[in-house]
Amino acid sequence: MSEKRKPNNFLDLAQWSRRDLDGVLALAAELKADPAKFSQSLAGKSLAMIFKKSSTRTRVSFEVGMFQLGGQAIFMSSTHTQVGRGEPLEDTARVLSRYVDGIMIRTYEHAEVETLAQYATVPVINGLTDFLHPCQVLTDIFTIQEHLGISLSGLKVAYIGDGNNMANSWINAALQFGFDLKIAAPDGYEPDAILLERVRQQAAGGGKVSVVNNPLIAAQEAQVLNTDVWASMGQEEEAESRRQVFAGYQINEDLLKVAAPEAMVLHCLPAHRGEEITAETFERFQDLIFTQAENRLHVQKALLVTLLGD
Ligand code: CP
Ligand code: NVA
């Protein structure tokens, strides 16, 4: 097979235009409403999925998504492929590009995803890095739009907890979609400093981003509250010390008292009850949270059709 056309990739919400992101969200709504209409959209196409970290939602939603679009997905665990034995990503990218129509990767260093995209001649999708989780946050935006039925412009969103890959992607989303994002994080656990500097320089999208220490300040009048685990994949050894640092950075019924009435609570999952969210609050919002998880399927199918379709 000869080399294929140079693709667009989905590595970072900041690299797409607002118009293209809106296109994916609109297509996701169509796909959710009438999946049968798209059952052959990717007939004969294959997606390779490289996982250097664990996954339930990302793996299953991409795999089922490809199947429902008439294509197939190939799961590549780093421990059972040459990826885990040190074959360079530059070579993996070029080999896979001769076999498949797209590559999804979940890994540690964000630079690895960029290297893969640089050498691949098929689209590359970021399925999570230490820096970003764009598939999840695009899904979260879809879920908010679906639930509230209004534009996100000016919406008040709070993120409580670690300034991690989710927080960084929420910052990109705030700039793209023009909502107000308040992040509450402990000192030393703020989002990426370079990203925050970009926020200071670029308020063009109308979105305002601020980082505070006090969760009550972030949650004040918030219409959407969002959190994530205190210790991400790769930080297992810090889990105990992080439990001390993050105590109080929790979505619970007391925090919800200062939020807007009817505020939404989102969680990308997996959830650690009693840490970043109480069991009580989680169960009160479980239907919304599991709809959020379901929406990974619809949004990623829209991404796949956009990137891999003819
Ligand atoms: N939210 C999310 O990406 O879940 P997985 O780690 O199970 O893929
Ligand atoms: N911040 C979490 C997200 C999991 C979906 C992690 O990276 O482990």
Short mmCIF file of N, CA and C in Angstrom, two decimals, residues 140 144 148 155-161 170 180-182 184 215-228 250-268 276-277 281 284-285 288-289 292:
data_model
loop_
_atom_site.label_atom_id
_atom_site.label_comp_id
_atom_site.label_asym_id
_atom_site.label_seq_id
_atom_site.Cartn_x
_atom_site.Cartn_y
_atom_site.Cartn_z
N ASP A 140 -17.66 16.10 27.31
CA ASP A 140 -18.27 16.84 28.43
C ASP A 140 -19.01 18.07 27.90
N ILE A 144 -23.00 18.81 28.30
CA ILE A 144 -23.57 20.05 28.85
C ILE A 144 -24.58 20.63 27.87
N LEU A 148 -28.40 21.07 28.97
CA LEU A 148 -28.93 22.41 29.21
C LEU A 148 -29.65 22.99 28.00
N LEU A 155 -21.31 30.57 30.38
CA LEU A 155 -21.68 29.57 31.41
C LEU A 155 -20.61 29.57 32.51
N LYS A 156 -21.07 29.32 33.74
CA LYS A 156 -20.10 29.27 34.85
C LYS A 156 -19.79 27.80 35.18
N VAL A 157 -18.53 27.45 34.97
CA VAL A 157 -18.08 26.06 35.17
C VAL A 157 -17.01 26.05 36.26
N ALA A 158 -17.12 25.11 37.18
CA ALA A 158 -16.09 24.94 38.23
C ALA A 158 -15.41 23.59 38.04
N TYR A 159 -14.11 23.58 38.23
CA TYR A 159 -13.35 22.32 38.25
C TYR A 159 -12.66 22.26 39.61
N ILE A 160 -12.93 21.20 40.34
CA ILE A 160 -12.41 21.09 41.71
C ILE A 160 -11.38 19.96 41.75
N GLY A 161 -10.12 20.28 42.08
CA GLY A 161 -9.15 19.20 42.26
C GLY A 161 -7.83 19.43 41.58
N TRP A 170 -9.92 21.29 30.06
CA TRP A 170 -11.02 22.22 30.37
C TRP A 170 -10.63 23.66 30.08
N ASP A 180 -16.95 30.64 31.42
CA ASP A 180 -16.11 31.04 32.55
C ASP A 180 -15.72 29.80 33.34
N LEU A 181 -14.43 29.58 33.50
CA LEU A 181 -13.94 28.39 34.20
C LEU A 181 -13.17 28.82 35.43
N LYS A 182 -13.62 28.32 36.58
CA LYS A 182 -12.86 28.55 37.82
C LYS A 182 -12.34 27.20 38.31
N ALA A 184 -10.33 25.16 41.21
CA ALA A 184 -9.81 25.19 42.59
C ALA A 184 -8.80 24.06 42.73
N PRO A 215 -12.18 25.76 47.10
CA PRO A 215 -13.24 25.17 46.29
C PRO A 215 -14.57 25.93 46.39
N LEU A 216 -14.83 26.54 47.56
CA LEU A 216 -16.09 27.28 47.73
C LEU A 216 -16.14 28.49 46.80
N ILE A 217 -15.00 29.10 46.55
CA ILE A 217 -14.96 30.25 45.64
C ILE A 217 -15.18 29.78 44.20
N ALA A 218 -14.54 28.68 43.85
CA ALA A 218 -14.72 28.17 42.48
C ALA A 218 -16.16 27.74 42.23
N ALA A 219 -16.79 27.18 43.24
CA ALA A 219 -18.13 26.60 43.07
C ALA A 219 -19.25 27.65 43.14
N GLN A 220 -18.91 28.85 43.62
CA GLN A 220 -19.93 29.90 43.80
C GLN A 220 -20.71 30.13 42.51
N GLU A 221 -22.00 29.89 42.57
CA GLU A 221 -22.93 30.10 41.44
C GLU A 221 -22.59 29.29 40.19
N ALA A 222 -21.74 28.28 40.35
CA ALA A 222 -21.38 27.45 39.18
C ALA A 222 -22.61 26.69 38.68
N GLN A 223 -22.74 26.65 37.35
CA GLN A 223 -23.84 25.88 36.75
C GLN A 223 -23.40 24.45 36.41
N VAL A 224 -22.08 24.27 36.32
CA VAL A 224 -21.51 22.94 36.08
C VAL A 224 -20.35 22.76 37.05
N LEU A 225 -20.35 21.64 37.77
CA LEU A 225 -19.22 21.32 38.65
C LEU A 225 -18.61 20.02 38.15
N ASN A 226 -17.30 20.01 38.15
CA ASN A 226 -16.61 18.91 37.54
C ASN A 226 -15.39 18.57 38.38
N THR A 227 -15.05 17.29 38.45
CA THR A 227 -13.85 16.91 39.19
C THR A 227 -13.21 15.68 38.55
N ASP A 228 -12.11 15.26 39.09
CA ASP A 228 -11.38 14.10 38.58
C ASP A 228 -10.57 13.54 39.75
N GLN A 250 -13.25 18.46 47.21
CA GLN A 250 -14.25 17.39 47.00
C GLN A 250 -15.59 18.01 46.59
N ILE A 251 -16.27 17.37 45.66
CA ILE A 251 -17.64 17.77 45.34
C ILE A 251 -18.56 17.00 46.30
N ASN A 252 -19.29 17.78 47.10
CA ASN A 252 -20.20 17.18 48.08
C ASN A 252 -21.42 18.08 48.23
N GLU A 253 -22.34 17.67 49.07
CA GLU A 253 -23.60 18.42 49.19
C GLU A 253 -23.37 19.82 49.75
N ASP A 254 -22.38 20.00 50.62
CA ASP A 254 -22.10 21.34 51.15
C ASP A 254 -21.61 22.27 50.05
N LEU A 255 -20.74 21.74 49.19
CA LEU A 255 -20.22 22.57 48.10
C LEU A 255 -21.36 22.95 47.15
N LEU A 256 -22.26 22.02 46.94
CA LEU A 256 -23.37 22.28 46.01
C LEU A 256 -24.31 23.37 46.52
N LYS A 257 -24.28 23.60 47.83
CA LYS A 257 -25.16 24.66 48.38
C LYS A 257 -24.78 26.04 47.86
N VAL A 258 -23.51 26.25 47.51
CA VAL A 258 -23.10 27.58 47.01
C VAL A 258 -23.19 27.66 45.48
N ALA A 259 -23.42 26.52 44.84
CA ALA A 259 -23.51 26.50 43.36
C ALA A 259 -24.89 26.99 42.94
N ALA A 260 -25.07 27.15 41.63
CA ALA A 260 -26.38 27.56 41.12
C ALA A 260 -27.41 26.46 41.40
N PRO A 261 -28.67 26.86 41.58
CA PRO A 261 -29.68 25.82 41.73
C PRO A 261 -29.70 24.97 40.45
N GLU A 262 -29.98 23.69 40.54
CA GLU A 262 -29.99 22.80 39.38
C GLU A 262 -28.61 22.65 38.73
N ALA A 263 -27.55 22.91 39.48
CA ALA A 263 -26.20 22.76 38.90
C ALA A 263 -25.99 21.30 38.47
N MET A 264 -25.22 21.13 37.39
CA MET A 264 -24.87 19.80 36.92
C MET A 264 -23.57 19.35 37.59
N VAL A 265 -23.45 18.07 37.89
CA VAL A 265 -22.18 17.51 38.36
C VAL A 265 -21.71 16.49 37.33
N LEU A 266 -20.49 16.70 36.87
CA LEU A 266 -19.89 15.78 35.89
C LEU A 266 -18.67 15.10 36.51
N HIS A 267 -18.41 13.89 36.05
CA HIS A 267 -17.20 13.16 36.46
C HIS A 267 -16.78 12.29 35.29
N CYS A 268 -15.52 12.41 34.87
CA CYS A 268 -15.08 11.66 33.68
C CYS A 268 -14.97 10.16 33.96
N GLU A 276 -12.54 12.63 45.70
CA GLU A 276 -12.91 13.85 44.96
C GLU A 276 -14.42 14.07 44.89
N ILE A 277 -15.21 13.07 45.25
CA ILE A 277 -16.68 13.20 45.26
C ILE A 277 -17.24 12.25 46.33
N THR A 281 -23.32 12.38 46.62
CA THR A 281 -23.43 13.28 45.47
C THR A 281 -23.28 12.50 44.16
N ARG A 284 -26.53 10.84 43.42
CA ARG A 284 -27.58 11.79 43.05
C ARG A 284 -27.44 12.21 41.58
N PHE A 285 -26.22 12.21 41.08
CA PHE A 285 -25.98 12.63 39.68
C PHE A 285 -25.60 11.46 38.78
N LEU A 288 -26.73 11.37 35.02
CA LEU A 288 -26.01 12.33 34.18
C LEU A 288 -24.56 11.85 33.92
N ILE A 289 -23.92 11.35 34.99
CA ILE A 289 -22.52 10.91 34.86
C ILE A 289 -22.40 9.72 33.90
N GLN A 292 -22.87 10.93 30.45
CA GLN A 292 -21.58 11.52 30.04
C GLN A 292 -20.66 10.41 29.53
#
